[in-house]
GROMACS .gro file of C-alpha atoms in nm:
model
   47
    1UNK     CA    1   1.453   0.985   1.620
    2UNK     CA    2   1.354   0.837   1.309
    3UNK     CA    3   1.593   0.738   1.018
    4UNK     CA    4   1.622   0.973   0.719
    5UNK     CA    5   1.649   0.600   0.523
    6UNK     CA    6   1.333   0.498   0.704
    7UNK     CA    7   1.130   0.810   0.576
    8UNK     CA    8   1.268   0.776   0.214
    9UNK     CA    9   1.152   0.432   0.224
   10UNK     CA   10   0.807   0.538   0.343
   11UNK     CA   11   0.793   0.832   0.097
   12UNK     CA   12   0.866   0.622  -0.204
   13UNK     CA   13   0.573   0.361  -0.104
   14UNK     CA   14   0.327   0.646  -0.058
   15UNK     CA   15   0.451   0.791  -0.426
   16UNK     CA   16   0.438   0.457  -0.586
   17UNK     CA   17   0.070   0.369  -0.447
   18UNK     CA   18  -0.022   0.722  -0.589
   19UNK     CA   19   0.117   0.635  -0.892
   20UNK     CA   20  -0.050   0.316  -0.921
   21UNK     CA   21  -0.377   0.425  -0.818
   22UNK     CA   22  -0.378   0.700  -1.078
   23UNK     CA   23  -0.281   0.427  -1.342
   24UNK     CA   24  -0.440   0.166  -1.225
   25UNK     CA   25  -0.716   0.130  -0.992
   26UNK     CA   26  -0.804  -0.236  -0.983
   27UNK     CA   27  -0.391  -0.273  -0.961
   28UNK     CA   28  -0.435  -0.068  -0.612
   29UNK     CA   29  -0.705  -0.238  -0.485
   30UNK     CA   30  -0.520  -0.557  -0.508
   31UNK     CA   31  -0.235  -0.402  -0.392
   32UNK     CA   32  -0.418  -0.289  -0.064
   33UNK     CA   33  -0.604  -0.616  -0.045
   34UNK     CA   34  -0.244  -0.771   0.017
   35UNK     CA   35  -0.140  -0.515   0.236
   36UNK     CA   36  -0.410  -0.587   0.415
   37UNK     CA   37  -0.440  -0.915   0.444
   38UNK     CA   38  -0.081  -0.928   0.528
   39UNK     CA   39  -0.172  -0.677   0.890
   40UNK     CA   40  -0.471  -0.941   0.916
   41UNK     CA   41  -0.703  -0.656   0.879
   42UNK     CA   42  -1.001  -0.877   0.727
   43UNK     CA   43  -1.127  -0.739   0.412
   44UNK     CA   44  -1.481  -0.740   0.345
   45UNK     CA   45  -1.419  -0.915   0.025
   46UNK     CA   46  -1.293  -1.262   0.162
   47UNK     CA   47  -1.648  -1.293   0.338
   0.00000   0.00000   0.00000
């Protein structure tokens, strides 16, 4: 069973990459850039 701490936690990432997204864009795409380089995903960008 998960945590009620753990899904707080989640919730309040998912609000605050909403939030920044809305306000600004080029502050989320940097923002996902590091998440992803951070999971190794390989963005398209670093090519």
């Amino acid at each position: 069973m998960v945590e009620p701490l753990t899904i707080v936690i989640v919730l309040l990432l998912v609000v605050i990459l909403l939030l920044a997204s809305i306000l600004a864009p080029s502050a989320a795409g940097a923002i996902r850039d590091a998440i992803c380089e951070l999971l190794e995903c390989g963005t398209p960008s670093d090519a």
